[in-house]
PDB file of C-alpha atoms in Angstrom:
ATOM      1  CA  MET A   1      22.841   0.184 -21.331  1.00  0.00           C
ATOM      2  CA  ALA A   2      20.061   2.759 -21.299  1.00  0.00           C
ATOM      3  CA  GLU A   3      19.762   4.982 -24.315  1.00  0.00           C
ATOM      4  CA  ALA A   4      18.288   8.459 -23.988  1.00  0.00           C
ATOM      5  CA  HIS A   5      16.498   9.996 -26.924  1.00  0.00           C
ATOM      6  CA  ARG A   6      13.988  12.690 -27.578  1.00  0.00           C
ATOM      7  CA  LEU A   7      11.119  12.609 -30.013  1.00  0.00           C
ATOM      8  CA  VAL A   8      10.692  16.045 -31.507  1.00  0.00           C
ATOM      9  CA  SER A   9       8.535  15.310 -34.520  1.00  0.00           C
ATOM     10  CA  ALA A  10       6.885  12.452 -36.341  1.00  0.00           C
ATOM     11  CA  PRO A  11       9.334   9.625 -36.981  1.00  0.00           C
ATOM     12  CA  SER A  12      10.478   9.370 -40.587  1.00  0.00           C
ATOM     13  CA  THR A  13      10.505   5.567 -40.584  1.00  0.00           C
ATOM     14  CA  PRO A  14       7.423   3.579 -41.587  1.00  0.00           C
ATOM     15  CA  ARG A  15       4.947   3.045 -38.747  1.00  0.00           C
ATOM     16  CA  ALA A  16       5.436  -0.736 -39.038  1.00  0.00           C
ATOM     17  CA  ASP A  17       9.025  -0.200 -37.841  1.00  0.00           C
ATOM     18  CA  TRP A  18       8.141   1.963 -34.825  1.00  0.00           C
ATOM     19  CA  ASN A  19       8.617   0.616 -31.310  1.00  0.00           C
ATOM     20  CA  LEU A  20       5.032   1.318 -30.305  1.00  0.00           C
ATOM     21  CA  LEU A  21       5.759   0.425 -26.659  1.00  0.00           C
ATOM     22  CA  ASP A  22       8.414   3.117 -26.308  1.00  0.00           C
ATOM     23  CA  SER A  23       7.334   5.478 -23.540  1.00  0.00           C
ATOM     24  CA  ASP A  24       8.281   8.597 -25.518  1.00  0.00           C
ATOM     25  CA  LEU A  25       6.348   7.423 -28.558  1.00  0.00           C
ATOM     26  CA  LEU A  26       3.314   6.548 -26.426  1.00  0.00           C
ATOM     27  CA  ARG A  27       3.350  10.002 -24.827  1.00  0.00           C
ATOM     28  CA  TRP A  28       3.777  11.647 -28.233  1.00  0.00           C
ATOM     29  CA  GLN A  29       0.821   9.717 -29.722  1.00  0.00           C
ATOM     30  CA  GLY A  30      -1.407  10.769 -26.859  1.00  0.00           C
ATOM     31  CA  SER A  31      -0.074  14.300 -26.441  1.00  0.00           C
ATOM     32  CA  SER A  32      -2.416  16.198 -28.728  1.00  0.00           C
ATOM     33  CA  ALA A  33      -5.638  14.739 -30.103  1.00  0.00           C
ATOM     34  CA  PRO A  34      -5.304  10.977 -29.792  1.00  0.00           C
ATOM     35  CA  THR A  35      -7.071   8.943 -32.433  1.00  0.00           C
ATOM     36  CA  ASP A  36      -9.916   6.606 -31.600  1.00  0.00           C
ATOM     37  CA  SER A  37      -7.707   3.778 -32.855  1.00  0.00           C
ATOM     38  CA  PHE A  38      -4.937   4.683 -30.384  1.00  0.00           C
ATOM     39  CA  LEU A  39      -7.417   4.910 -27.495  1.00  0.00           C
ATOM     40  CA  GLY A  40      -9.025   1.615 -28.545  1.00  0.00           C
ATOM     41  CA  ASP A  41      -5.683  -0.169 -28.683  1.00  0.00           C
ATOM     42  CA  LEU A  42      -4.758   1.114 -25.234  1.00  0.00           C
ATOM     43  CA  ALA A  43      -8.145   0.041 -23.837  1.00  0.00           C
ATOM     44  CA  GLU A  44      -7.580  -3.458 -25.231  1.00  0.00           C
ATOM     45  CA  VAL A  45      -4.130  -3.645 -23.634  1.00  0.00           C
ATOM     46  CA  ARG A  46      -5.617  -2.577 -20.301  1.00  0.00           C
ATOM     47  CA  ALA A  47      -8.333  -5.235 -20.649  1.00  0.00           C
ATOM     48  CA  ILE A  48      -5.671  -7.884 -21.192  1.00  0.00           C
ATOM     49  CA  VAL A  49      -3.195  -6.750 -18.525  1.00  0.00           C
ATOM     50  CA  GLU A  50      -5.124  -5.266 -15.619  1.00  0.00           C
ATOM     51  CA  PRO A  51      -7.411  -8.219 -14.771  1.00  0.00           C
ATOM     52  CA  ALA A  52      -4.388 -10.542 -14.660  1.00  0.00           C
ATOM     53  CA  GLY A  53      -2.481  -7.989 -12.598  1.00  0.00           C
ATOM     54  CA  ALA A  54      -5.395  -7.667 -10.155  1.00  0.00           C
ATOM     55  CA  ARG A  55      -5.655 -11.464  -9.839  1.00  0.00           C
ATOM     56  CA  LEU A  56      -1.964 -11.715  -8.953  1.00  0.00           C
ATOM     57  CA  ALA A  57      -2.105  -8.676  -6.661  1.00  0.00           C
ATOM     58  CA  ALA A  58      -4.931 -10.283  -4.646  1.00  0.00           C
ATOM     59  CA  THR A  59      -2.753 -13.313  -3.935  1.00  0.00           C
ATOM     60  CA  ARG A  60       0.674 -11.656  -3.609  1.00  0.00           C
ATOM     61  CA  ARG A  61       0.077  -8.224  -2.048  1.00  0.00           C
ATOM     62  CA  THR A  62       1.964  -7.124   1.010  1.00  0.00           C
ATOM     63  CA  ALA A  63       1.066  -4.625   3.710  1.00  0.00           C
ATOM     64  CA  ALA A  64       3.214  -2.041   1.896  1.00  0.00           C
ATOM     65  CA  ASP A  65       1.301  -2.697  -1.343  1.00  0.00           C
ATOM     66  CA  LEU A  66      -2.025  -2.179   0.439  1.00  0.00           C
ATOM     67  CA  ASP A  67      -0.707   1.071   1.935  1.00  0.00           C
ATOM     68  CA  ALA A  68       0.300   2.310  -1.527  1.00  0.00           C
ATOM     69  CA  LEU A  69      -3.156   1.467  -2.910  1.00  0.00           C
ATOM     70  CA  ARG A  70      -4.871   3.179   0.040  1.00  0.00           C
ATOM     71  CA  GLN A  71      -2.714   6.307  -0.317  1.00  0.00           C
ATOM     72  CA  ALA A  72      -3.512   6.523  -4.026  1.00  0.00           C
ATOM     73  CA  LEU A  73      -7.234   6.071  -3.352  1.00  0.00           C
ATOM     74  CA  ASP A  74      -7.097   8.717  -0.608  1.00  0.00           C
ATOM     75  CA  ALA A  75      -5.409  11.064  -3.100  1.00  0.00           C
ATOM     76  CA  MET A  76      -8.213  10.390  -5.599  1.00  0.00           C
ATOM     77  CA  VAL A  77     -10.788  11.325  -2.976  1.00  0.00           C
ATOM     78  CA  ALA A  78      -8.818  14.443  -1.987  1.00  0.00           C
ATOM     79  CA  ALA A  79      -8.480  15.487  -5.658  1.00  0.00           C
ATOM     80  CA  GLY A  80     -12.167  16.316  -5.894  1.00  0.00           C
ATOM     81  CA  ALA A  81     -12.725  18.360  -9.067  1.00  0.00           C
ATOM     82  CA  ASP A  82      -8.988  18.970  -9.646  1.00  0.00           C
ATOM     83  CA  ALA A  83      -8.529  17.048 -12.916  1.00  0.00           C
ATOM     84  CA  ASP A  84      -4.704  17.079 -12.793  1.00  0.00           C
ATOM     85  CA  ALA A  85      -4.628  15.766  -9.221  1.00  0.00           C
ATOM     86  CA  MET A  86      -7.201  13.096 -10.099  1.00  0.00           C
ATOM     87  CA  VAL A  87      -5.147  11.930 -13.087  1.00  0.00           C
ATOM     88  CA  GLU A  88      -1.982  11.633 -10.989  1.00  0.00           C
ATOM     89  CA  ALA A  89      -3.786   9.810  -8.173  1.00  0.00           C
ATOM     90  CA  ASP A  90      -5.446   7.397 -10.614  1.00  0.00           C
ATOM     91  CA  LEU A  91      -2.082   6.663 -12.218  1.00  0.00           C
ATOM     92  CA  ALA A  92      -0.578   6.014  -8.775  1.00  0.00           C
ATOM     93  CA  PHE A  93      -3.400   3.580  -7.967  1.00  0.00           C
ATOM     94  CA  HIS A  94      -2.952   1.556 -11.146  1.00  0.00           C
ATOM     95  CA  ARG A  95       0.839   1.601 -10.792  1.00  0.00           C
ATOM     96  CA  ALA A  96       0.485   0.321  -7.202  1.00  0.00           C
ATOM     97  CA  LEU A  97      -1.922  -2.390  -8.385  1.00  0.00           C
ATOM     98  CA  LEU A  98       0.520  -3.732 -10.967  1.00  0.00           C
ATOM     99  CA  ASP A  99       3.403  -3.471  -8.502  1.00  0.00           C
ATOM    100  CA  ALA A 100       1.377  -5.495  -5.973  1.00  0.00           C
ATOM    101  CA  ALA A 101       1.437  -8.417  -8.432  1.00  0.00           C
ATOM    102  CA  HIS A 102       5.175  -8.709  -7.707  1.00  0.00           C
ATOM    103  CA  ASN A 103       6.030  -9.530 -11.291  1.00  0.00           C
ATOM    104  CA  GLU A 104       8.814  -7.324 -12.595  1.00  0.00           C
ATOM    105  CA  LEU A 105       7.775  -7.601 -16.243  1.00  0.00           C
ATOM    106  CA  LEU A 106       4.148  -6.837 -15.441  1.00  0.00           C
ATOM    107  CA  SER A 107       5.257  -3.779 -13.488  1.00  0.00           C
ATOM    108  CA  ARG A 108       7.135  -2.543 -16.565  1.00  0.00           C
ATOM    109  CA  ILE A 109       3.978  -2.777 -18.661  1.00  0.00           C
ATOM    110  CA  GLU A 110       2.865   0.139 -16.500  1.00  0.00           C
ATOM    111  CA  VAL A 111       4.455   2.398 -19.133  1.00  0.00           C
ATOM    112  CA  VAL A 112       1.759   1.386 -21.617  1.00  0.00           C
ATOM    113  CA  ILE A 113      -1.022   1.438 -19.020  1.00  0.00           C
ATOM    114  CA  GLU A 114       0.093   4.861 -17.784  1.00  0.00           C
ATOM    115  CA  ALA A 115       0.115   6.294 -21.303  1.00  0.00           C
ATOM    116  CA  GLY A 116      -3.418   5.065 -21.910  1.00  0.00           C
ATOM    117  CA  LEU A 117      -4.711   6.177 -18.539  1.00  0.00           C
ATOM    118  CA  ARG A 118      -3.104   9.598 -18.747  1.00  0.00           C
ATOM    119  CA  VAL A 119      -4.661  10.269 -22.153  1.00  0.00           C
ATOM    120  CA  ARG A 120      -8.082   8.870 -21.223  1.00  0.00           C
ATOM    121  CA  ASP A 121      -8.113  10.603 -17.851  1.00  0.00           C
ATOM    122  CA  ARG A 122      -7.050  13.914 -19.385  1.00  0.00           C
ATOM    123  CA  ILE A 123      -9.958  13.729 -21.831  1.00  0.00           C
ATOM    124  CA  VAL A 124     -12.549  12.493 -19.337  1.00  0.00           C
ATOM    125  CA  HIS A 125     -11.608  14.468 -16.232  1.00  0.00           C
ATOM    126  CA  GLY A 126     -10.840  17.573 -18.261  1.00  0.00           C
ATOM    127  CA  ALA A 127     -14.347  17.477 -19.745  1.00  0.00           C
ATOM    128  CA  ARG A 128     -15.950  16.938 -16.327  1.00  0.00           C
ATOM    129  CA  HIS A 129     -18.392  14.413 -17.847  1.00  0.00           C
ATOM    130  CA  PHE A 130     -17.554  11.233 -15.973  1.00  0.00           C
ATOM    131  CA  SER A 131     -18.897   8.810 -13.418  1.00  0.00           C
ATOM    132  CA  ASP A 132     -17.529   8.687  -9.896  1.00  0.00           C
ATOM    133  CA  SER A 133     -14.786   6.053 -10.105  1.00  0.00           C
ATOM    134  CA  ILE A 134     -13.965   6.104  -6.385  1.00  0.00           C
ATOM    135  CA  PRO A 135     -16.462   3.344  -5.439  1.00  0.00           C
ATOM    136  CA  VAL A 136     -15.176   0.877  -8.027  1.00  0.00           C
ATOM    137  CA  HIS A 137     -11.551   1.640  -7.096  1.00  0.00           C
ATOM    138  CA  GLN A 138     -12.541   1.009  -3.454  1.00  0.00           C
ATOM    139  CA  GLU A 139     -14.156  -2.268  -4.519  1.00  0.00           C
ATOM    140  CA  LEU A 140     -10.907  -3.283  -6.201  1.00  0.00           C
ATOM    141  CA  LEU A 141      -8.838  -2.342  -3.161  1.00  0.00           C
ATOM    142  CA  ASP A 142     -11.213  -4.306  -0.904  1.00  0.00           C
ATOM    143  CA  ALA A 143     -10.902  -7.398  -3.118  1.00  0.00           C
ATOM    144  CA  VAL A 144      -7.109  -7.190  -3.192  1.00  0.00           C
ATOM    145  CA  GLU A 145      -7.004  -6.650   0.559  1.00  0.00           C
ATOM    146  CA  ALA A 146      -9.317  -9.648   1.130  1.00  0.00           C
ATOM    147  CA  GLY A 147      -7.073 -11.798  -1.048  1.00  0.00           C
ATOM    148  CA  ASP A 148      -9.992 -12.588  -3.379  1.00  0.00           C
ATOM    149  CA  PRO A 149      -8.627 -12.881  -6.939  1.00  0.00           C
ATOM    150  CA  ASP A 150     -12.038 -13.453  -8.568  1.00  0.00           C
ATOM    151  CA  ALA A 151     -13.517 -10.352  -6.914  1.00  0.00           C
ATOM    152  CA  ALA A 152     -10.402  -8.372  -7.918  1.00  0.00           C
ATOM    153  CA  VAL A 153     -10.839  -9.398 -11.551  1.00  0.00           C
ATOM    154  CA  ALA A 154     -14.554  -8.551 -11.438  1.00  0.00           C
ATOM    155  CA  ALA A 155     -13.783  -5.129  -9.928  1.00  0.00           C
ATOM    156  CA  VAL A 156     -11.172  -4.348 -12.589  1.00  0.00           C
ATOM    157  CA  GLU A 157     -13.544  -5.412 -15.348  1.00  0.00           C
ATOM    158  CA  SER A 158     -16.212  -3.131 -13.861  1.00  0.00           C
ATOM    159  CA  LEU A 159     -13.671  -0.306 -13.653  1.00  0.00           C
ATOM    160  CA  LEU A 160     -12.624  -0.820 -17.283  1.00  0.00           C
ATOM    161  CA  ALA A 161     -16.260  -0.860 -18.437  1.00  0.00           C
ATOM    162  CA  GLN A 162     -16.907   2.384 -16.562  1.00  0.00           C
ATOM    163  CA  ALA A 163     -13.759   3.928 -18.072  1.00  0.00           C
ATOM    164  CA  SER A 164     -14.896   2.951 -21.560  1.00  0.00           C
ATOM    165  CA  ASP A 165     -18.417   4.284 -20.969  1.00  0.00           C
ATOM    166  CA  ASP A 166     -17.061   7.580 -19.609  1.00  0.00           C
ATOM    167  CA  LEU A 167     -14.788   8.066 -22.608  1.00  0.00           C
ATOM    168  CA  ALA A 168     -17.612   7.243 -25.026  1.00  0.00           C
ATOM    169  CA  ALA A 169     -19.903   9.748 -23.268  1.00  0.00           C
ATOM    170  CA  VAL A 170     -17.287  12.495 -23.491  1.00  0.00           C
ATOM    171  CA  ARG A 171     -16.602  11.721 -27.146  1.00  0.00           C
ATOM    172  CA  ALA A 172     -20.345  11.792 -27.914  1.00  0.00           C
ATOM    173  CA  HIS A 173     -20.696  15.104 -26.073  1.00  0.00           C
ATOM    174  CA  GLN A 174     -17.716  16.524 -28.008  1.00  0.00           C
ATOM    175  CA  ASP A 175     -19.165  15.249 -31.298  1.00  0.00           C
ATOM    176  CA  ALA A 176     -22.562  16.797 -30.503  1.00  0.00           C
ATOM    177  CA  ALA A 177     -20.945  20.091 -29.514  1.00  0.00           C
ATOM    178  CA  GLY A 178     -18.883  20.043 -32.706  1.00  0.00           C
ATOM    179  CA  THR A 179     -21.969  19.272 -34.797  1.00  0.00           C
ATOM    180  CA  ASP A 180     -23.881  22.122 -33.140  1.00  0.00           C
ATOM    181  CA  LEU A 181     -20.982  24.503 -33.754  1.00  0.00           C
ATOM    182  CA  LEU A 182     -20.742  23.406 -37.389  1.00  0.00           C
ATOM    183  CA  ARG A 183     -24.528  23.774 -37.797  1.00  0.00           C
ATOM    184  CA  ARG A 184     -24.442  27.339 -36.359  1.00  0.00           C
ATOM    185  CA  LYS A 185     -21.492  28.219 -38.586  1.00  0.00           C
ATOM    186  CA  CYS A 186     -23.372  26.946 -41.663  1.00  0.00           C
ATOM    187  CA  LEU A 187     -26.487  28.921 -40.696  1.00  0.00           C
ATOM    188  CA  GLU A 188     -24.396  32.064 -40.240  1.00  0.00           C
ATOM    189  CA  ASP A 189     -22.698  31.506 -43.589  1.00  0.00           C
ATOM    190  CA  ASN A 190     -26.082  31.035 -45.301  1.00  0.00           C
ATOM    191  CA  ARG A 191     -27.372  34.324 -43.860  1.00  0.00           C
ATOM    192  CA  THR A 192     -24.500  36.338 -45.279  1.00  0.00           C
TER     193      THR A 192
END
């Protein structure tokens, strides 16, 4: 039986007792300013899950799966500079990739992947400091379509490396901007 619940504030139970894979809790953790630890954990989960999912997708995909991947990639291209549209299209692509593996449990892990992607994409695409991910997504789609599991794994690993680099660049830019702002504030305070 499904149980509905709503998370309205920080849980009062110790963190060790939290169900960290709960979709509501994942969204809550990434809803404001996610910690580097949270983003790192999600990146590690993606690095474990997505290459295996891509390998299976390359050997199990159907025509309908390829259509779903193509539609998501087309939506990414159409999104252009619209960060919200890009986030939704990217999520659809990764959801379609895991679904193409035709493993029900792997498809359900999408909840964790989606939480991580949504947070990362919101930070990266919102800051407008990111590499063009369309080519590497196309590379992944091509590998899955060709039924080449090794190329699919290599494409996902390239995609994950690019995602990590983009996030690090945005974080460094934010840190530098914050340092500059703090420096100006200190100079102003010293003048008065």
